Structures are given as structure tokens and as C-alpha cells.
CSV table of C-alpha atoms and ligand atoms in Angstrom, one decimal:
chain,number,residue,atom,x,y,z
C,416,MET,CA,-162.4,79.7,57.3
C,417,ALA,CA,-160.3,76.8,58.6
C,418,PRO,CA,-158.1,77.7,61.5
C,419,SER,CA,-155.0,76.7,59.6
C,420,ALA,CA,-155.7,79.3,57.0
C,421,VAL,CA,-155.8,82.1,59.5
C,422,ALA,CA,-152.4,83.7,59.9
C,423,SER,CA,-151.9,84.9,63.5
C,424,PRO,CA,-150.8,88.5,63.8
C,425,SER,CA,-147.5,87.4,65.4
C,426,SER,CA,-146.6,85.1,62.6
C,427,ASP,CA,-147.4,87.8,60.2
C,428,THR,CA,-145.1,90.1,62.1
C,429,GLU,CA,-142.5,87.5,62.2
C,430,SER,CA,-142.5,86.9,58.5
C,431,GLU,CA,-142.5,90.7,57.8
C,432,THR,CA,-139.6,91.1,60.2
C,433,SER,CA,-137.6,88.4,58.5
C,434,THR,CA,-138.4,90.0,55.1
C,435,MET,CA,-137.3,93.3,56.4
C,436,LEU,CA,-134.1,91.8,57.8
C,437,ASN,CA,-133.3,90.0,54.6
C,438,ALA,CA,-133.8,93.3,52.7
C,439,ALA,CA,-131.6,95.1,55.2
C,440,ALA,CA,-128.9,92.5,55.0
C,441,LYS,CA,-128.5,93.1,51.3
C,442,ASN,CA,-127.3,96.6,52.3
C,443,HIS,CA,-124.8,95.3,54.8
C,444,VAL,CA,-126.7,96.2,58.0
C,445,LYS,CA,-127.7,93.9,60.9
C,446,PRO,CA,-130.1,94.4,63.8
C,447,LEU,CA,-128.3,95.3,67.0
C,448,TRP,CA,-131.2,94.0,69.1
C,449,LEU,CA,-130.4,90.4,68.3
C,450,GLN,CA,-126.8,90.9,69.6
C,451,MET,CA,-127.4,93.4,72.4
C,452,SER,CA,-126.2,91.3,75.3
C,453,LYS,CA,-123.2,90.0,73.4
C,454,LEU,CA,-122.1,93.6,72.6
C,455,ASN,CA,-123.0,95.0,76.0
C,456,PRO,CA,-122.3,91.9,78.3
C,457,PRO,CA,-123.2,92.1,82.0
C,458,LEU,CA,-119.6,91.1,82.9
C,459,PRO,CA,-116.1,91.2,81.2
C,460,ASN,CA,-116.0,88.2,79.0
C,461,PRO,CA,-112.5,87.0,78.1
C,462,THR,CA,-112.3,84.1,75.7
C,463,CYS,CA,-109.1,82.8,77.1
C,464,VAL,CA,-109.0,80.4,80.1
C,465,PRO,CA,-106.5,80.0,82.9
C,466,HIS,CA,-103.7,77.6,81.9
C,467,VAL,CA,-100.4,76.4,83.3
C,468,TRP,CA,-97.5,75.7,80.8
C,469,ARG,CA,-95.2,73.2,82.4
C,470,TYR,CA,-91.6,73.9,81.8
C,471,ASP,CA,-90.5,70.3,82.3
C,472,ALA,CA,-93.0,69.1,79.7
C,473,ILE,CA,-92.2,71.8,77.1
C,474,ARG,CA,-88.4,72.1,77.5
C,475,PRO,CA,-87.6,68.8,75.6
C,476,SER,CA,-89.5,70.0,72.5
C,477,LEU,CA,-87.7,73.3,72.6
C,478,ILE,CA,-84.3,71.7,73.0
C,479,LYS,CA,-85.2,69.3,70.1
C,480,ALA,CA,-86.2,72.3,68.0
C,481,GLY,CA,-82.6,73.5,68.7
C,482,THR,CA,-81.2,70.7,66.6
C,483,LEU,CA,-84.1,70.3,64.1
C,484,VAL,CA,-84.8,73.9,63.3
C,485,THR,CA,-81.8,75.9,62.2
C,486,GLU,CA,-81.3,79.6,62.8
C,487,SER,CA,-81.8,80.3,59.1
C,488,GLN,CA,-85.2,78.5,59.2
C,489,ALA,CA,-86.4,80.4,62.2
C,490,GLU,CA,-85.9,84.1,62.5
C,491,ARG,CA,-86.9,83.5,66.2
C,492,ARG,CA,-86.9,79.9,67.5
C,493,VAL,CA,-89.9,80.2,69.8
C,494,LEU,CA,-92.6,77.9,71.1
C,495,MET,CA,-95.5,80.1,71.6
C,496,LEU,CA,-97.7,79.6,74.7
C,497,VAL,CA,-101.1,79.4,73.1
C,498,ASN,CA,-104.2,79.7,75.2
C,499,PRO,CA,-106.3,76.5,74.9
C,500,GLU,CA,-109.4,78.5,73.9
C,501,ARG,CA,-107.6,80.6,71.2
C,502,ASP,CA,-105.0,80.4,68.5
C,503,ALA,CA,-101.6,82.3,68.5
C,504,PRO,CA,-100.8,85.0,69.3
C,505,PHE,CA,-103.2,84.8,72.2
C,506,THR,CA,-101.7,83.7,75.5
C,507,THR,CA,-104.4,85.9,77.1
C,508,ASP,CA,-106.9,88.0,75.2
C,509,THR,CA,-104.4,90.9,75.2
C,510,MET,CA,-101.0,89.4,75.6
C,511,TYR,CA,-98.6,87.0,73.9
C,512,ALA,CA,-95.9,84.8,75.6
C,513,GLY,CA,-93.4,82.4,74.1
C,514,LEU,CA,-90.3,80.4,75.1
C,515,GLN,CA,-87.4,81.4,73.0
C,516,LEU,CA,-84.2,79.3,72.5
C,517,VAL,CA,-80.8,80.4,71.2
C,518,MET,CA,-78.0,77.8,70.9
C,519,PRO,CA,-74.3,78.6,71.1
C,520,ASN,CA,-72.8,80.7,68.2
C,521,GLU,CA,-76.2,81.4,66.8
C,522,THR,CA,-77.8,84.7,65.9
C,523,ALA,CA,-81.5,85.5,66.0
C,524,LYS,CA,-81.2,88.1,63.2
C,525,ALA,CA,-81.6,91.8,63.7
C,526,HIS,CA,-85.0,93.3,63.1
C,527,ARG,CA,-87.2,96.0,64.6
C,528,HIS,CA,-90.9,96.2,64.9
C,529,THR,CA,-93.8,98.2,66.4
C,530,ALA,CA,-94.4,95.5,69.1
C,531,PHE,CA,-92.8,95.9,72.5
C,532,ALA,CA,-91.1,93.0,74.1
C,533,MET,CA,-90.1,92.2,77.7
C,534,ARG,CA,-88.0,89.1,78.3
C,535,PHE,CA,-87.5,87.1,81.5
C,536,ILE,CA,-84.3,85.0,81.4
C,537,ILE,CA,-85.0,81.4,82.5
C,538,GLU,CA,-81.8,79.5,82.0
C,539,GLY,CA,-78.4,79.4,80.3
C,540,GLN,CA,-75.1,81.3,80.3
C,541,GLY,CA,-73.4,83.4,77.7
C,542,GLY,CA,-76.5,84.7,76.0
C,543,PHE,CA,-77.0,88.3,75.0
C,544,THR,CA,-79.5,90.5,73.3
C,545,ALA,CA,-78.4,93.6,71.4
C,546,VAL,CA,-80.9,96.4,71.6
C,547,GLN,CA,-80.4,99.5,69.4
C,548,GLY,CA,-76.6,99.0,69.5
C,549,ARG,CA,-76.3,98.1,73.2
C,550,ARG,CA,-75.3,94.4,73.8
C,551,ILE,CA,-76.7,93.2,77.1
C,552,LYS,CA,-75.7,90.0,78.8
C,553,MET,CA,-78.6,87.7,79.8
C,554,GLN,CA,-78.5,86.4,83.3
C,555,ARG,CA,-81.1,84.2,85.0
C,556,GLY,CA,-84.0,86.2,86.4
C,557,ASP,CA,-83.2,89.4,84.6
C,558,VAL,CA,-85.9,91.3,82.8
C,559,ILE,CA,-84.7,92.9,79.6
C,560,LEU,CA,-86.8,95.3,77.5
C,561,THR,CA,-87.0,95.8,73.8
C,562,PRO,CA,-88.8,99.1,73.3
C,563,THR,CA,-90.9,99.6,70.2
C,564,TRP,CA,-88.9,100.1,66.9
C,565,ASN,CA,-85.5,99.4,68.5
C,566,TRP,CA,-83.2,97.2,66.4
C,567,HIS,CA,-82.6,93.9,68.2
C,568,ASP,CA,-80.8,90.6,67.7
C,569,HIS,CA,-80.1,87.8,70.1
C,570,GLY,CA,-77.0,85.6,70.3
C,571,LYS,CA,-75.0,83.3,72.5
C,572,ASP,CA,-71.4,82.3,73.3
C,573,GLY,CA,-70.3,79.4,75.4
C,574,SER,CA,-72.0,76.0,75.7
C,575,GLY,CA,-75.6,74.9,76.3
C,576,PRO,CA,-78.9,76.5,75.5
C,577,MET,CA,-80.2,79.9,76.4
C,578,ILE,CA,-83.9,80.1,77.1
C,579,TRP,CA,-86.1,82.9,78.1
C,580,LEU,CA,-89.8,83.9,78.3
C,581,ASP,CA,-90.9,86.5,75.8
C,582,GLY,CA,-93.8,88.8,76.6
C,583,LEU,CA,-95.1,90.9,73.7
C,584,ASP,CA,-98.2,93.0,73.0
C,585,LEU,CA,-98.9,91.2,69.7
C,586,PRO,CA,-102.6,90.5,70.2
C,587,ASN,CA,-103.2,94.3,70.0
C,588,PHE,CA,-102.2,94.2,66.4
C,589,THR,CA,-105.1,91.9,65.5
C,590,HIS,CA,-107.2,95.1,66.3
C,591,PHE,CA,-104.9,97.9,65.4
C,592,PRO,CA,-103.5,97.2,61.9
C,593,VAL,CA,-100.4,99.2,62.6
C,594,HIS,CA,-97.7,96.6,63.1
C,595,PHE,CA,-94.6,96.8,60.9
C,596,VAL,CA,-91.3,94.8,60.9
C,597,GLU,CA,-88.1,95.8,59.2
C,598,HIS,CA,-85.1,93.5,58.7
C,599,TYR,CA,-81.6,94.7,59.1
C,600,ALA,CA,-79.2,94.1,56.2
C,601,GLU,CA,-76.8,92.1,58.3
C,602,PRO,CA,-77.6,89.4,60.9
C,603,ARG,CA,-76.3,91.6,63.7
C,604,TYR,CA,-76.9,95.3,64.3
C,605,PRO,CA,-73.5,96.9,65.3
C,606,ALA,CA,-73.4,96.9,69.0
C,607,GLU,CA,-71.2,97.7,72.0
C,608,ASP,CA,-71.2,95.8,75.3
C,609,VAL,CA,-73.1,97.4,78.1
C,610,ARG,CA,-71.0,97.5,81.2
C,611,GLY,CA,-72.7,98.3,84.5
C,612,GLY,CA,-76.4,99.2,84.4
C,613,SER,CA,-78.7,99.8,81.5
C,614,PRO,CA,-82.2,101.3,81.6
C,615,LEU,CA,-83.4,98.3,79.6
C,616,VAL,CA,-82.3,95.7,82.2
C,617,PHE,CA,-83.8,94.9,85.6
C,618,PRO,CA,-81.4,92.5,87.3
C,619,TRP,CA,-83.0,89.8,89.4
C,620,ALA,CA,-80.5,90.3,92.3
C,621,GLN,CA,-81.7,93.9,92.7
C,622,MET,CA,-85.4,93.0,92.5
C,623,GLN,CA,-85.0,90.2,95.0
C,624,THR,CA,-83.2,92.5,97.4
C,625,ARG,CA,-86.0,95.0,97.2
C,626,LEU,CA,-88.6,92.3,97.7
C,627,ASP,CA,-86.8,90.8,100.7
C,628,ALA,CA,-86.4,94.3,102.2
C,629,ALA,CA,-90.2,94.9,102.2
C,630,SER,CA,-92.2,93.7,105.1
C,631,GLY,CA,-95.3,91.5,104.8
C,632,ASP,CA,-96.1,87.9,103.8
C,633,HIS,CA,-97.0,89.0,100.2
C,634,VAL,CA,-95.1,91.8,98.5
C,635,SER,CA,-95.5,92.9,94.9
C,636,LEU,CA,-93.2,95.5,93.3
C,637,ALA,CA,-93.5,96.9,89.8
C,638,TYR,CA,-90.7,97.2,87.3
C,639,ARG,CA,-90.4,100.9,86.5
C,640,HIS,CA,-88.1,103.3,84.7
C,641,ASP,CA,-86.1,105.7,86.9
C,642,ASP,CA,-88.7,108.4,86.3
C,643,GLY,CA,-91.5,106.2,87.6
C,644,ARG,CA,-93.0,105.2,84.3
C,645,GLU,CA,-94.1,101.6,83.7
C,646,VAL,CA,-91.9,99.5,81.4
C,647,SER,CA,-94.1,100.4,78.4
C,648,LYS,CA,-97.4,102.1,77.6
C,649,ILE,CA,-99.1,98.8,77.0
C,650,LEU,CA,-97.4,96.0,79.1
C,651,GLY,CA,-96.3,96.4,82.7
C,652,GLY,CA,-94.3,94.1,84.9
C,653,SER,CA,-93.9,93.2,88.5
C,654,ALA,CA,-92.3,90.6,90.8
C,655,GLU,CA,-93.8,89.1,93.9
C,656,ARG,CA,-92.6,87.4,97.1
C,657,LEU,CA,-95.0,85.1,98.8
C,658,ASN,CA,-93.7,83.8,102.1
C,659,ALA,CA,-93.7,80.1,102.9
C,660,ALA,CA,-97.1,78.6,103.4
C,661,LYS,CA,-98.8,82.0,102.9
C,662,ALA,CA,-101.4,83.2,100.5
C,663,SER,CA,-101.7,86.4,98.4
C,664,PRO,CA,-105.0,88.4,98.7
C,665,ALA,CA,-107.8,87.4,96.4
C,666,ILE,CA,-108.0,89.8,93.4
C,667,GLN,CA,-110.5,90.3,90.7
C,668,GLU,CA,-109.3,92.9,88.1
C,669,THR,CA,-109.9,93.8,84.5
C,670,ALA,CA,-106.2,93.2,83.8
C,671,SER,CA,-105.0,89.9,82.2
C,672,SER,CA,-101.7,88.6,83.5
C,673,VAL,CA,-99.0,86.1,82.7
C,674,TYR,CA,-97.1,84.7,85.6
C,675,HIS,CA,-93.7,82.9,85.6
C,676,VAL,CA,-92.5,81.0,88.7
C,677,VAL,CA,-89.0,82.3,89.5
C,678,GLU,CA,-88.5,80.2,92.6
C,679,GLY,CA,-90.5,77.8,94.7
C,680,SER,CA,-93.8,75.9,94.2
C,681,GLY,CA,-97.4,76.5,95.0
C,682,HIS,CA,-100.8,76.8,93.4
C,683,SER,CA,-103.3,79.4,92.4
C,684,VAL,CA,-107.0,79.3,92.9
C,685,ILE,CA,-108.5,81.0,89.8
C,686,ASN,CA,-112.3,81.3,89.7
C,687,GLY,CA,-112.5,78.5,92.2
C,688,LYS,CA,-110.3,76.0,90.4
C,689,THR,CA,-106.8,75.0,91.6
C,690,TYR,CA,-103.8,75.3,89.3
C,691,ALA,CA,-100.5,73.8,90.7
C,692,TRP,CA,-97.2,75.2,89.5
C,693,LYS,CA,-93.5,75.0,90.2
C,694,LYS,CA,-90.2,76.7,89.3
C,695,SER,CA,-90.0,77.8,85.6
C,696,ASP,CA,-93.7,77.1,84.9
C,697,THR,CA,-95.7,79.9,83.3
C,698,PHE,CA,-99.5,80.4,83.8
C,699,CYS,CA,-102.1,82.9,82.8
C,700,ILE,CA,-105.0,84.6,84.4
C,701,PRO,CA,-107.7,86.0,82.1
C,702,ALA,CA,-109.5,89.3,82.8
C,703,TRP,CA,-112.0,89.4,85.7
C,704,HIS,CA,-111.0,85.9,87.0
C,705,THR,CA,-110.7,86.0,90.8
C,706,TYR,CA,-107.3,84.7,91.7
C,707,GLN,CA,-105.2,84.0,94.7
C,708,HIS,CA,-101.7,82.5,95.0
C,709,PHE,CA,-100.6,80.0,97.7
C,710,ALA,CA,-97.0,79.1,98.5
C,711,ASP,CA,-96.9,75.4,99.1
C,712,ASP,CA,-93.4,74.9,100.4
C,713,GLY,CA,-93.4,74.9,104.2
C,714,ASP,CA,-90.1,76.7,104.6
C,715,ALA,CA,-89.2,78.5,101.4
C,716,PRO,CA,-90.7,81.6,99.9
C,717,VAL,CA,-92.1,81.7,96.4
C,718,TYR,CA,-91.0,84.4,93.9
C,719,LEU,CA,-93.1,85.2,90.9
C,720,TYR,CA,-92.5,87.4,87.8
C,721,ARG,CA,-95.6,88.8,86.1
C,722,PHE,CA,-96.4,90.9,83.1
C,723,ASP,CA,-99.8,92.3,82.5
C,724,ASP,CA,-101.8,94.9,80.4
C,725,LYS,CA,-102.4,97.3,83.3
C,726,PRO,CA,-100.6,100.3,81.7
C,727,MET,CA,-102.8,100.0,78.5
C,728,LEU,CA,-106.0,99.5,80.5
C,729,ARG,CA,-105.2,102.4,82.9
C,730,SER,CA,-104.5,104.8,80.1
C,731,LEU,CA,-107.7,103.9,78.3
C,732,GLY,CA,-109.7,104.1,81.5
C,733,PHE,CA,-110.6,100.3,81.6
C,734,TYR,CA,-108.6,99.3,84.6
C,735,ARG,CA,-110.9,98.3,87.5
C,736,THR,CA,-110.9,95.9,90.4
C,737,SER,CA,-114.0,94.4,92.0
C,738,ASP,CA,-113.6,96.4,95.1
C,739,VAL,CA,-113.6,99.8,93.4
C,740,ASP,CA,-116.4,102.3,94.0
C,741,VAL,CA,-117.6,102.4,90.4
C,742,GLU,CA,-118.9,106.0,90.8
C,743,THR,CA,-115.2,107.0,90.8
C,744,LEU,CA,-114.9,105.7,87.3
C,745,ALA,CA,-117.5,108.2,86.0
C,746,SER,CA,-115.9,111.2,84.2
C,747,ASP,CA,-117.5,114.4,83.0
J,860,LIG,O1,-87.4,88.2,69.8
J,860,LIG,O2,-88.0,89.7,68.3
J,860,LIG,O3,-91.5,85.6,70.8
J,860,LIG,O4,-90.2,89.4,67.1
J,860,LIG,C1,-92.1,86.9,69.0
J,860,LIG,C2,-91.8,87.9,68.1
J,860,LIG,C3,-89.9,87.2,69.9
J,860,LIG,C4,-88.2,88.7,69.1
J,860,LIG,C5,-91.2,86.6,69.9
J,860,LIG,C6,-90.5,88.5,68.1
J,860,LIG,C7,-89.6,88.1,69.0
């Protein structure tokens, strides 16, 4: 018999395997063994990459949108911060961020939804957000919460734009098909002015006082409710002070984070690459990327605001840092 006519056992097996897989595919099954390392990867494998969104570069487009896109055309006038490796709503693999603009005498109409929002006020005066009947003044540096299913609309008096950074848990709803929105019959939900404090507002002045009272060249303090809970079950927030010319410790964690530069300038080294940033820039750190922040100004501290997915990861048992003893993660 000519050698070419002799089928080797392996090619026999190969063709039988492919016949088997073709038959199997007709019944909507697939072999795990061809995807094993994709489904059980050796390391956390975020799709998103580190990125810096430069405020100076984006602001002119946002301001232009303020004249081109009317309040009736845009329920929310937002430029979403889209990760270069993914489409919206992914700023990181688990979190969404966007820059929202409200112009004087406008109303971003009342609605409520499953998603939770936390907002960091970047610039402007006379802005307010009304949350479930409580109208809250927006002031630079404040963090304002919109808990799940609370009616909310945004508005503005006075002159000039009001701009803030939205942080939402929207990417979760690409996995959990549980997201609803409801629109209120009127543009504004009836609200009364909040005077004094509100459990939904974390004024910057208070946070900065606490940061400055703490000792150390790098201080990080979480935003928490009075009873110690994080701001939500999914997203958490914190603020950091990094003294002039100092560095934060290098951290590798399963949390993803979005940082916003409140004050100062510096850079972060993320998985060995340098990302420079300055006041009002926003940048992201994907899961399991080692990162360290450096304050570049010789004589002024850096203040950072951050939101992350730590509460969600912790409650699911997924939060971990590279220096943890992994045996402590085992549960019986
Ligand atoms: O302000 O309600 O950036 O519903 C994205 C979705 C803001 C908001 C966003 C929203 C909002």
C-alpha cells in the first residue's frame, strides 16, 4: 500500500474528533477543553487598559455640546469616558464614568433607576441635584450620592456651566439584566432645599480637613455613611492626600478604580508604564494592575478622589491584594 493511502491513527482520531464536535455543536454544546485556560485564567484578566482622560482636552467638546445639544435632546448631557479597549459603558470592566454638563436654567429631567450614582463636582456655581425630594447645592469637590431607585433631576441657576464627574455601576447591567428606568411625569420632582448637612453629601472641605489632620505622606480615607457602611453595596469611594514629592505604596488588587485629580499634579506608574496627570484629569486602573502614585509638585500636596468596586468585590468574596495570604481566602 502506498504510504499516502495509510491513515495514521492520529489523523483518524482527529477526523473522528471533529465529526464528534460537529455533531455535538448541532445540539448547542461545545468542548470546555478547548477554552479551559480562557475560562480558568492563571491571572485576573481585565480587558480594559489604564487611561488618562485630560480635562483640558475634553472640556471644549463638552462646552460646545452645551450649545449644540439642547436639554430636550439629551436627558443627560454627558460625555462618557470610554476605555480605549471597550465600548461604553465600560470605563473599567466594572465601572462607568462620564462628564456631565448642565447650563443655566436647564433641567436634566427627573428619572429614577436601578443604577447607583456618585458624583464628584468639578466646576461651576449655582448647580443643584434634587434627590428624592431633597434639593442639594453642588459645590466644587463635593461628592453627592444618588441611591438606587431615588428620583433625581439636576439643574442650575446663575451663569456659566456646571460640570461634574458621574460614577455609576452601569457595566453590571450588561451581566445582570435587572436595570430599569422610570421617567417622572414632570421635568422636576417636587423638592425642598437641603439646609445644613445631608447623608447624601460629602463636602470637600470636611474631607480635606480629615485628610490634613491625618499623619503620613500618603493618607487614604473612605467615604462612609454615619453607621460605617460604604456609600453603596457596589461602588465605594475614597479621597487621598499625597504629600509634595512623595509616592503612595505600590498596590496590586482585584478592585478596578477611577481616579480624579482634585488638586495638584503628578503621575502614576501602572504596570510599569507612566501616566502623567494634573488637576481635573480622570484616570482608570484596571483590576490587578500594580499602581503607584507620585506627587510631582515640589511644594504642594496632591489630592485625589477615587471610586472603585471594592464593596461589590468584598461582598462576593473576590477582593484580594497581591500581599494577602491566599489560604485566608479559603472558606469551608
Ligand atoms: O445623572 O441620572 O452619566 O442616568 C449616566 C446615566 C448620569 C444621571 C450618567 C444617568 C445619569
